[in-house]
XYZ file of C-alpha atoms in Angstrom:
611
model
C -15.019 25.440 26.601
C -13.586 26.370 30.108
C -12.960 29.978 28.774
C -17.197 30.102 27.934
C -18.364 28.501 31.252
C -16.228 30.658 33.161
C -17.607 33.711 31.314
C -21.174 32.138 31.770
C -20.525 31.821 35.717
C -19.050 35.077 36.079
C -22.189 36.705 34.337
C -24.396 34.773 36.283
C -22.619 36.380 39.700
C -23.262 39.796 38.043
C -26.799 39.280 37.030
C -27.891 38.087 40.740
C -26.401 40.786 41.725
C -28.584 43.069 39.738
C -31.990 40.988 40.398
C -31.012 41.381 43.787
C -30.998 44.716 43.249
C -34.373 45.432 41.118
C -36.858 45.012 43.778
C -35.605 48.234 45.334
C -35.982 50.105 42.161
C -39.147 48.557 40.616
C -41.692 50.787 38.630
C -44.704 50.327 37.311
C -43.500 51.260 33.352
C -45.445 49.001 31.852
C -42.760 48.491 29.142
C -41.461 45.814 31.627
C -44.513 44.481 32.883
C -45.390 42.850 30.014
C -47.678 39.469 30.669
C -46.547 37.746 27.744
C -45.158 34.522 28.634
C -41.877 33.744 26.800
C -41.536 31.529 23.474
C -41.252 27.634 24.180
C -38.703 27.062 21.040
C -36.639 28.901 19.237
C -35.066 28.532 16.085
C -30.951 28.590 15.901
C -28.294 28.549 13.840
C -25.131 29.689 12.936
C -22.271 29.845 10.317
C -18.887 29.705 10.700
C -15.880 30.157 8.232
C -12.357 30.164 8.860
C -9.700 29.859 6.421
C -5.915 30.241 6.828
C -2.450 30.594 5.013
C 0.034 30.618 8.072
C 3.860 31.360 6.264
C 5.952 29.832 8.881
C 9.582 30.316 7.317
C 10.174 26.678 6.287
C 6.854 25.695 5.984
C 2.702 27.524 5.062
C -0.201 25.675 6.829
C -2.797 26.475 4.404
C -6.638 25.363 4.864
C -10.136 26.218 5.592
C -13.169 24.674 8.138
C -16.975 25.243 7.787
C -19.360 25.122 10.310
C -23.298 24.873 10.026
C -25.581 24.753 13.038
C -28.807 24.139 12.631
C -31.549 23.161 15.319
C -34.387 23.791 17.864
C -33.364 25.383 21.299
C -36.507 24.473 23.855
C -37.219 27.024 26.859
C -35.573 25.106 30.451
C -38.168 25.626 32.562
C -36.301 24.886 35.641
C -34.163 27.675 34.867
C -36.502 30.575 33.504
C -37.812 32.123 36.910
C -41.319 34.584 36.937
C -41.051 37.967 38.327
C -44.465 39.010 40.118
C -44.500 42.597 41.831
C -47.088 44.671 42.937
C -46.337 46.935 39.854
C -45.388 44.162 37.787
C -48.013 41.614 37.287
C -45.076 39.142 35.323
C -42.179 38.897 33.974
C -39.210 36.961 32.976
C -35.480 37.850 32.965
C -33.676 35.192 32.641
C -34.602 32.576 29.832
C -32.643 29.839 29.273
C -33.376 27.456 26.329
C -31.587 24.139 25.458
C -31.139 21.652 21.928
C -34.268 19.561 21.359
C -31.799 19.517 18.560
C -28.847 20.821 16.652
C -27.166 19.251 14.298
C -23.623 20.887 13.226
C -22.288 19.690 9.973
C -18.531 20.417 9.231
C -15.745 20.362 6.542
C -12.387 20.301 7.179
C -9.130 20.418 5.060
C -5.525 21.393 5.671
C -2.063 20.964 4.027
C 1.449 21.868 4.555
C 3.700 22.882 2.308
C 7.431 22.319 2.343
C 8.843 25.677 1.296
C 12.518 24.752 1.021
C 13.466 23.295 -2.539
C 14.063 19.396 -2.172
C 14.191 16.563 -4.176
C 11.000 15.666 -2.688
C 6.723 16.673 -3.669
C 5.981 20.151 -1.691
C 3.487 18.553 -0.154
C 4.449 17.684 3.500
C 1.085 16.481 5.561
C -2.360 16.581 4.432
C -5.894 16.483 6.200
C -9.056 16.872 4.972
C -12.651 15.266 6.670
C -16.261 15.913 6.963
C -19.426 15.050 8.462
C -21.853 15.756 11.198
C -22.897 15.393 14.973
C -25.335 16.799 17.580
C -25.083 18.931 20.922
C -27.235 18.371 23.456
C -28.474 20.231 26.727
C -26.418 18.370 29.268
C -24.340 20.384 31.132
C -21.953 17.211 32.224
C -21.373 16.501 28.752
C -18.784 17.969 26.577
C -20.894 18.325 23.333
C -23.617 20.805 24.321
C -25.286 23.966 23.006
C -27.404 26.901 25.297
C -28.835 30.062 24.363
C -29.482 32.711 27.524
C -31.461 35.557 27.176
C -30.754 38.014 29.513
C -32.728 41.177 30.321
C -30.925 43.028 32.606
C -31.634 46.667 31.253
C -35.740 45.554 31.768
C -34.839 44.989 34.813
C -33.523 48.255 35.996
C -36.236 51.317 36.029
C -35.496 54.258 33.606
C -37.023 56.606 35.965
C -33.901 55.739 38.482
C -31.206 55.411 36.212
C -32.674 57.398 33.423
C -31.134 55.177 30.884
C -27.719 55.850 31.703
C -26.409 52.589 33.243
C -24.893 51.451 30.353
C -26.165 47.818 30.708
C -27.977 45.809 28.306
C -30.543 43.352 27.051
C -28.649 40.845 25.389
C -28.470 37.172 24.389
C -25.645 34.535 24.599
C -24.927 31.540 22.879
C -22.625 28.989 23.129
C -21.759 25.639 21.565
C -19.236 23.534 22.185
C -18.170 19.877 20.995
C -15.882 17.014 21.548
C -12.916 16.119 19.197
C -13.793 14.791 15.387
C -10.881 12.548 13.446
C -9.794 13.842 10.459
C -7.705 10.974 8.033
C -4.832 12.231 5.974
C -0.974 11.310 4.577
C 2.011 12.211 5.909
C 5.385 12.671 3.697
C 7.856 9.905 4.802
C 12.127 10.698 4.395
C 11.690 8.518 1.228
C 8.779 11.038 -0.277
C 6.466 8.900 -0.469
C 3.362 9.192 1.938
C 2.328 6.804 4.776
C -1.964 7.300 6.065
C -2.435 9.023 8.772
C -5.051 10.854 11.558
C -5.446 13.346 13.928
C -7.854 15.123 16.434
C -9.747 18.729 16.105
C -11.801 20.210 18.327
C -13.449 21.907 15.666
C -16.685 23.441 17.592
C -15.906 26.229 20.444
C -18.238 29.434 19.652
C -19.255 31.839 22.121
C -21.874 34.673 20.651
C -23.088 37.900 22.944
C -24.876 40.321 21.743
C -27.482 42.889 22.366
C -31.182 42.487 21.649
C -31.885 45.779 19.546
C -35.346 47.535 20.378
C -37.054 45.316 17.493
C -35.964 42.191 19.135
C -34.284 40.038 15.760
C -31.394 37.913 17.582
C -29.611 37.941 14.058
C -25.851 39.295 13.110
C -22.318 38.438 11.560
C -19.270 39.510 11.668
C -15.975 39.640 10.401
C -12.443 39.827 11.333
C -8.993 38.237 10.687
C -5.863 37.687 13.851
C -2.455 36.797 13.566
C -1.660 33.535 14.865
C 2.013 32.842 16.898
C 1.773 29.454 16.164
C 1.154 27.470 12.876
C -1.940 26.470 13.718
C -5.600 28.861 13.463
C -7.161 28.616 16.532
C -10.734 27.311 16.539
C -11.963 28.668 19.845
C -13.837 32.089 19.084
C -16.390 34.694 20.571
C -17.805 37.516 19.157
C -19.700 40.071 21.053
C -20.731 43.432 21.105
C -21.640 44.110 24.947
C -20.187 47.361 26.685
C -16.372 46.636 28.180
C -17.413 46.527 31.515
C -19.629 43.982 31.441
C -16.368 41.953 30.816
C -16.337 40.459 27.104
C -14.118 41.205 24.440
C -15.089 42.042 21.426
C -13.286 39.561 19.349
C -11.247 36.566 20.273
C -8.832 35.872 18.962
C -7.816 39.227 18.833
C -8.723 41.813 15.758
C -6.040 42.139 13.629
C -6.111 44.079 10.532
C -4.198 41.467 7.606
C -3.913 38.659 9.787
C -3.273 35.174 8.647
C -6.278 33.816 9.883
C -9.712 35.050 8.743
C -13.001 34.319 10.674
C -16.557 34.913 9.450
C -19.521 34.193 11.694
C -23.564 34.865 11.191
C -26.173 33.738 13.330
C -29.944 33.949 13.913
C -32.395 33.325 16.957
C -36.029 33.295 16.687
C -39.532 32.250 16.373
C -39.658 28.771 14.808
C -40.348 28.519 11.525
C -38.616 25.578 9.798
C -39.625 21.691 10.436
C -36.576 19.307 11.053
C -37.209 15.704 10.514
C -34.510 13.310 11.688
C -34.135 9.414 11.439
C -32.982 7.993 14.704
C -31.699 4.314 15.813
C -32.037 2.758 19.257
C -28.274 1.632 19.926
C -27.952 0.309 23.938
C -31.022 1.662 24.153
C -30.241 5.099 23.702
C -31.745 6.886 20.361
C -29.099 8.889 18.473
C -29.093 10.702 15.112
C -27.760 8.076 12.290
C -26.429 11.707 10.472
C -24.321 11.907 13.387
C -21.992 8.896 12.900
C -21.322 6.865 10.507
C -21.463 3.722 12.269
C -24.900 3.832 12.586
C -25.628 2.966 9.112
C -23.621 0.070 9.051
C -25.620 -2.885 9.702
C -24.628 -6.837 9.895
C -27.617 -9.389 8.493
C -29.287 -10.228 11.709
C -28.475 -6.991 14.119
C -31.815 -5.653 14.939
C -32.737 -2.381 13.323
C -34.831 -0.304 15.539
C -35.769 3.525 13.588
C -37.881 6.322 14.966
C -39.018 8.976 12.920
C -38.598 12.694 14.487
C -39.988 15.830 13.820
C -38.496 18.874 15.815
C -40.073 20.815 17.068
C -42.140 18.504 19.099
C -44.722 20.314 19.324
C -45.549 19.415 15.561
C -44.678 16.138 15.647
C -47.603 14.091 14.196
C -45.858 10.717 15.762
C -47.172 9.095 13.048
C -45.550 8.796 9.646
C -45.002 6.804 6.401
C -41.573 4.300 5.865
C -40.295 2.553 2.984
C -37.825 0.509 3.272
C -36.422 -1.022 0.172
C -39.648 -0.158 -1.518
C -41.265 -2.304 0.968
C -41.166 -5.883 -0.902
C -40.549 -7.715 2.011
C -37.926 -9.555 0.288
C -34.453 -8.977 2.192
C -35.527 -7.950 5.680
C -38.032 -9.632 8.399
C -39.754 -8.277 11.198
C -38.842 -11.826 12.952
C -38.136 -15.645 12.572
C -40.137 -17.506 14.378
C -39.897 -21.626 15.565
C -42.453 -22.907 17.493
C -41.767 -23.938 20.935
C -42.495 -27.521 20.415
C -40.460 -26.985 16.814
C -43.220 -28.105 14.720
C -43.410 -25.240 12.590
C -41.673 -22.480 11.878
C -42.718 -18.982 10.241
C -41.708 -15.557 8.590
C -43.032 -12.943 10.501
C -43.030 -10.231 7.884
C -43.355 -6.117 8.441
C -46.789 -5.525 7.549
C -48.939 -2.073 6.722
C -49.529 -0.886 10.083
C -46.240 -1.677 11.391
C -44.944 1.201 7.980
C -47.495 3.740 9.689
C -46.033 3.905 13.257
C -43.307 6.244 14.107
C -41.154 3.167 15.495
C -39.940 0.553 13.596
C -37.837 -2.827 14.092
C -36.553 -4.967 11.581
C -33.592 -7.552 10.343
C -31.993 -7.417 6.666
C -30.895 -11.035 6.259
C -29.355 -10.057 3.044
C -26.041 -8.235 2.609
C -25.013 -4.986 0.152
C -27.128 -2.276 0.455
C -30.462 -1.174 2.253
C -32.569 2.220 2.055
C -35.004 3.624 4.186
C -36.997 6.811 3.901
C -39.817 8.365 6.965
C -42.004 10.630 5.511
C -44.363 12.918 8.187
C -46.878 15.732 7.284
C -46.539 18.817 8.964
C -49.110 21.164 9.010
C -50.222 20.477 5.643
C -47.004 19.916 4.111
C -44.628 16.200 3.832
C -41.186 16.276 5.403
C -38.976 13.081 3.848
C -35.495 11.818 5.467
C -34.056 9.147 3.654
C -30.812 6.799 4.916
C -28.565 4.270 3.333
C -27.450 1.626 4.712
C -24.546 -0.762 4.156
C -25.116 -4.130 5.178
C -22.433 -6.629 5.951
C -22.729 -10.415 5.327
C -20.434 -12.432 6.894
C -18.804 -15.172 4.071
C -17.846 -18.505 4.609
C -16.964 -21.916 2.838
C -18.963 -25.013 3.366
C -17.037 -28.015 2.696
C -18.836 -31.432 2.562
C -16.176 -34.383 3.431
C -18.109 -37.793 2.138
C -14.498 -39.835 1.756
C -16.021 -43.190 3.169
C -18.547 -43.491 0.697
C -21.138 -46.093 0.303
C -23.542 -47.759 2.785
C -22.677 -50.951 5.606
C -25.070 -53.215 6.992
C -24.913 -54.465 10.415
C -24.953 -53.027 14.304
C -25.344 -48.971 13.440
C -23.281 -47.162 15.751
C -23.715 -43.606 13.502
C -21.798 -44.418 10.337
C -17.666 -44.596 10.245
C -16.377 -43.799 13.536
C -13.144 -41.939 12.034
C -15.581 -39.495 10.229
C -17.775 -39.096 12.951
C -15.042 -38.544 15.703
C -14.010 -34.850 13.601
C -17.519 -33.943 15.034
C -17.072 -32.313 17.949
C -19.528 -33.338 20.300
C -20.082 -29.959 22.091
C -21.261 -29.171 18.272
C -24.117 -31.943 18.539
C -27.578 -32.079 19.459
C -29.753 -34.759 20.365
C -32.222 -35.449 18.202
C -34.588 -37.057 20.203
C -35.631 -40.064 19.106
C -38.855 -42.025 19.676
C -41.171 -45.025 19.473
C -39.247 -48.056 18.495
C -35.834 -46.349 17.580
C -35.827 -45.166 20.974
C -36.939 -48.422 23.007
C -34.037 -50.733 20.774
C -30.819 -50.945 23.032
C -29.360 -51.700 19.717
C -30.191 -50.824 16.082
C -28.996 -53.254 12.977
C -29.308 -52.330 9.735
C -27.873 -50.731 6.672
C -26.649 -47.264 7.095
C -24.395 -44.919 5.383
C -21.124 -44.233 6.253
C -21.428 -40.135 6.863
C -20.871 -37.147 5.763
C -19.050 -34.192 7.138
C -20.110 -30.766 6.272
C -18.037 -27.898 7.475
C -18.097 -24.468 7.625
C -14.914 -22.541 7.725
C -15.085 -18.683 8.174
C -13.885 -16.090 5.927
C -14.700 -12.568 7.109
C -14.040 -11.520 10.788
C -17.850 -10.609 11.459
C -18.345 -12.587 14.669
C -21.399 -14.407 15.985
C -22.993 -17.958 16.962
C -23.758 -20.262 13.891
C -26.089 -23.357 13.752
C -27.234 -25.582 10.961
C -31.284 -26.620 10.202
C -32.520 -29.671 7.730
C -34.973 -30.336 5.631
C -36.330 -33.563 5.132
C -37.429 -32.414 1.570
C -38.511 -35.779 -0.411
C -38.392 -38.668 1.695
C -39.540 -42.321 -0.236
C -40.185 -44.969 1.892
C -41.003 -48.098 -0.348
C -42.085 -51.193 1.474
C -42.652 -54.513 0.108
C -44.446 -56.941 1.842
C -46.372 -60.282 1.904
C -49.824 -60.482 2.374
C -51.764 -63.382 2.179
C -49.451 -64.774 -0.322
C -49.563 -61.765 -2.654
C -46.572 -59.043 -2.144
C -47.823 -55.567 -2.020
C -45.753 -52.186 -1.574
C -46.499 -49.225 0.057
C -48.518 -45.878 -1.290
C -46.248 -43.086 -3.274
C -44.038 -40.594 -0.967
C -46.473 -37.618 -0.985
C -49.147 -40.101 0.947
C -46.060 -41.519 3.510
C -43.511 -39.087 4.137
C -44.019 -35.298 3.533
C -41.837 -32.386 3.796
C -40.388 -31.316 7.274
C -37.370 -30.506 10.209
C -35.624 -33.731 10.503
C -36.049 -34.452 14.099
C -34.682 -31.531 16.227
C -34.110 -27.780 15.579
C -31.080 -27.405 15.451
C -29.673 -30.192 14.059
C -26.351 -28.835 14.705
C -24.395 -25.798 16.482
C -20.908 -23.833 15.607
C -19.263 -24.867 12.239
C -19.906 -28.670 11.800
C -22.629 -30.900 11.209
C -22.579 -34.680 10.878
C -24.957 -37.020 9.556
C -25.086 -40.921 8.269
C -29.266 -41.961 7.963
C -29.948 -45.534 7.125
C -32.575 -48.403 7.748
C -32.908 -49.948 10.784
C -33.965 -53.500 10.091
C -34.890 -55.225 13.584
C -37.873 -52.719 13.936
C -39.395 -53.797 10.739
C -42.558 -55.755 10.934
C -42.424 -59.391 10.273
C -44.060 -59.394 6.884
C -41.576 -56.878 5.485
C -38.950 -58.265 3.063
C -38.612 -54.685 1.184
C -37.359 -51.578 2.290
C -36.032 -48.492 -0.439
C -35.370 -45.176 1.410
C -35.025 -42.371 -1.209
C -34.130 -38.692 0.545
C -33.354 -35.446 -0.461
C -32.379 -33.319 2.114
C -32.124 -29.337 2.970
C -29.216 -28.030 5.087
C -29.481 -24.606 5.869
C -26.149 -23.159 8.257
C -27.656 -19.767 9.736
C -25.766 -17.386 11.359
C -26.680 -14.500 14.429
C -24.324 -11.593 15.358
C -23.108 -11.192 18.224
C -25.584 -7.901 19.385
C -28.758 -7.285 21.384
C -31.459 -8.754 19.840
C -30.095 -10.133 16.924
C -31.764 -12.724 15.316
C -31.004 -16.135 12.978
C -30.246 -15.712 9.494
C -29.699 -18.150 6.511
C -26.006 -17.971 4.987
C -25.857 -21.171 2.908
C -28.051 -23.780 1.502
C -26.289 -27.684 1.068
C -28.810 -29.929 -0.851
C -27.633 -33.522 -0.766
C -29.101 -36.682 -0.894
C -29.311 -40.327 0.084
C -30.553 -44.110 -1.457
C -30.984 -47.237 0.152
C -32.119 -50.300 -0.043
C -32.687 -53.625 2.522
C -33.890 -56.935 1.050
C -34.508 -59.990 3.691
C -33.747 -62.946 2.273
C -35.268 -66.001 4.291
C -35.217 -64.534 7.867
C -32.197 -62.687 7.712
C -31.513 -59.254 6.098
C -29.030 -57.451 4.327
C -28.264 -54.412 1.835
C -29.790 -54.440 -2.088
C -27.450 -54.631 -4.643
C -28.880 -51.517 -5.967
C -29.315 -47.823 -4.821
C -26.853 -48.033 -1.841
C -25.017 -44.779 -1.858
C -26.123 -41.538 -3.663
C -23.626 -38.355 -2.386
C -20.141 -38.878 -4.281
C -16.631 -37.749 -3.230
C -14.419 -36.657 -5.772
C -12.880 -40.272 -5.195
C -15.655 -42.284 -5.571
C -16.575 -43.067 -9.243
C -19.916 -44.738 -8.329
C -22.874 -43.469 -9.235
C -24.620 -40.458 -8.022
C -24.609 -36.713 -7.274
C -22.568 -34.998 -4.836
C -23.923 -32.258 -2.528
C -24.333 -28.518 -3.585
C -23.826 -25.512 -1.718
C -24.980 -22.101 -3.008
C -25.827 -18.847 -0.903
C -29.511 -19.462 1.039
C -32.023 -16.849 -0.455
C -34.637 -17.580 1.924
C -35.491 -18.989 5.704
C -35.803 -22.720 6.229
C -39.371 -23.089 6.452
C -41.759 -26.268 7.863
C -45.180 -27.120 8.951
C -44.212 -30.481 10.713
C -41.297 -32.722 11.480
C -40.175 -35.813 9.960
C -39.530 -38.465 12.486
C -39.122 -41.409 10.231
């Protein structure tokens, strides 16, 4: 990389030197005064193979790498200066074009072999990777790409020199990349192999050559070197400029049965190719999700923001088609919404005219495996990039802890204070009570004892966790006297519908706690009946912790819970019947005891239950 910029700088000295120079030779041959403005993007790419087999006595380093550049190199306007003369109406010497993009894909591997007979496999260390990345236009960053075309012998008048300076037109290109990790194994003194890794700079090319007199930018070349060391190297340059314009011709060096062997073709030109690219927004910068693998790994939750790209720009329709999973809506959201009041709570879901727009933003909630495809139409024609993703799912274990079964009348302080105390209170949340539960100093009733759900971790995906419930059947049977007669109350669906019980959430971190019951000294006089029958929903939703992220459902716990009141003459107490419905493995009562099974879909509610 230093070797190319300093060859860049020095050429740049020489060329101001010679524009310097032209406006005291100018003619009017109209051969350089062309008016044609220069093209706005040209294709590029390039080829590169290297393979070795480097005999070092005791050992042969034997491998190959492959290069592949491919991309669109956009005219730097900043840099490309007009020339205006009286004899020359315009022209351009110095063109300087940068990525809008270039992708390099590569493929590495390399082994050494033991040449000295031992007890022990041949096979000493071993290295082999692949994959891709980008170069962009930056000149303060390491991974960058530039193409310069450079028309010096334009620029100097044949009727002066008459074509005997010996300079050139030519073009330069350069490309130039930070280190890539390649994995591998690594023969230990007891042959057997421990994993191992190490970093390449894989990507230093340097390419100057002369525009011939129909103008195709397009070569190769071929030559082999003999290393000193027992590694190839990877920095090369190729040119074919005269020697006094400074290059050589190879590097490394050109020798005839080397150990090393290099083979490099390239081409520059008009545009004719469509690249279509699937980017992601990741600290709000968009990069290529061919160019790491990182990007396609995904946690349920993380927002997924994807912008389809069509180089050159100038084609791009910025509109487009996605899929993603076949676009069934039935793993990922656009968003989760509770109201602010917590009333109700929705699935926003990704709908047609959000799949049309070259932008998208999503969540998977599920884990395993997710696929998206952008199709665009280019002048007539489709362009489809498609991307898998793998989605991680964090995994815990819910355990529900119901060992002081049953149901106890009298002053309710919030069920047995020994179960209640493994709550931690910076885990609660208030749930806001109101009317006549909130105005009573003091509640008596019948109320069960608690239960204990939590959540232990399994996986070391981090992020916040919270738990959401479902009032889902709720029966509230009253009895009552009425003018002598006893009546009871309508059925459930007319006196307690579905809905969040109380507060959203009900819960934070890893535990929840909860022991409903029957407050009897806000009863109305004429009730000598009460039987609460509820089935509950308890979702415990996790978020990542990463911009934007949003809540997802992990695990669904349905439990339930009976009781009944009976006053007899003014004072009440608990039924005999009906007083305790979730069952610990030590309980033989009757019953059912909670479930827990993975949540398949978002805890959803038009209202809350407040009884």
């Amino acid at each position: 990389m230093r070797y190319l910029i300093g060859r860049l700088f020095s050429l740049q000295k020489n060329c101001i030197f010679f524009f310097l120079m032209i406006f005291l030779f100018v003619s009017s041959n109209q051969m350089y005064g062309k008016t044609k403005e220069p093209e706005k993007v040209l294709s590029a790419s390039a080829e590169v193979h290297i393979s070795w087999s480097i005999d070092r006595g005791k050992t042969t380093n034997k491998g190959h790498l492959n290069l592949k550049l491919n991309g669109v190199m956009e005219l730097n306007q900043a840099y490309t200066k007009e020339v205006k003369t009286k004899e020359i109406s315009s022209f351009f010497p110095f063109l300087t074009y940068e990525p809008q993009t270039m992708i390099v894909q590569y493929e590495y591997a390399e082994s050494l072999m033991d040449n000295e007979k031992e007890k022990c496999p041949p096979l000493k260390e071993e290295y082999v990777g692949n994959g891709t990345f980008s170069l962009g236009g930056d000149p303060g960053s390491v991974s960058r790409a530039s193409l310069y075309i450079r028309k010096i012998a334009s620029m100097i008048p044949v009727d002066k020199f008459s074509g005997s300076s010996g300079f050139c037109d030519y073009y330069e290109f350069f490309a130039a990349a930070e280190e890539v990790t390649v994995r591998g194994r690594v023969r230990k003194s007891d042959c057997t192999y421990e994993t191992d890794e190490k970093d390449i700079n894989l990507c230093k090319l340097g390419i100057r050559f002369q525009i011939p007199e129909d103008g195709r930018m397009t070569n190769s070349r071929e030559w082999s070197t003999k290393t000193q060391t027992g590694s190839p190297p990877f920095k090369i340059t190729v040119s074919d400029l005269p020697p006094f314009m400074g290059e050589e011709n190879f590097h490394p060096e050109n020798i005839a049965g080397g150990d090393v062997n290099y083979s490099v073709n390239w081409a520059f030109g008009e545009v004719d190719l469509v690249f279509l690219y699937i980017m992601r927004k990741v600290n709000g910068n968009w990069e290529d999700i061919e160019d790491n693998d990182e990007l396609t790994e995904v946690v349920v939750g993380e927002k997924v923001e994807l912008k389809g790209v069509v180089v050159p720009k100038e084609k791009d329709p910025k509109k487009g088609d996605w899929v993603i999973d076949g676009n069934n809506n039935q793993n990922y959201i656009k968003q989760f919404k509770v109201a602010d009041d917590q009333s109700k709570s929705e699935v926003i879901p990704i709908k047609d005219e959000d799949l049309k727009q070259p932008e998208i933003g999503f969540y998977w909630y599920k884990g395993n495996k997710g696929n998206v495809k952008y199709t665009a139409t280019v002048d007539g024609k489709q362009h489809t990039k498609d991307a898998e993703f793998t989605i991680r799912k964090p995994d815990y274990t819910v355990i529900c802890d119901s060992s002081r079964p049953g149901n106890s009348f009298g002053v309710m302080k919030g069920g047995d204070p020994k179960l209640l105390n493994q709550w931690p209170k910076e885990n609660r949340v208030d749930p806001k009570y109101e009317g006549k539960l909130d105005e009573k100093k003091e509640l008596v009733g019948l109320q069960y004892n608690g239960i204990l759900f939590l959540a232990e971790p399994l996986s070391d995906i981090s992020g916040e966790t919270q738990w959401v419930q479902i009032v889902d059947n709720c029966q509230l049977i009253q009895e009552y006297i009425s003018d002598g007669r006893s009546s009871k109350t309508p059925p459930i669906d007319q006196n307690c519908k579905k809905g969040l019980d109380r507060v959203y959430p009900c819960a934070r971190n890893n535990s929840f706690y909860d022991a409903p019951g029957i407050p009897t000294n806000i009863l109305a006089e004429n009730v000598t009946y009460l039987r609460s029958r509820m089935t509950f929903d308890l979702y415990f939703m996790f978020k990542p912790k990463k911009e934007l992220s949003e809540w997802v459902p992990l695990k669904l716990i349905n439990w339930k819970w009976d009781g009944d009141v009976q006053k007899v003459g003014k004072e009440w107490k608990a039924a005999e019947c009906h007083n305790f419905v979730p069952k610990a493995k030590e309980y033989k009562g009757s019953g059912e005891a909670p479930t827990v099974t993975d949540a398949a879909e978002y805890p959803l509610w038009d209202q809350i239950v407040k009884k």
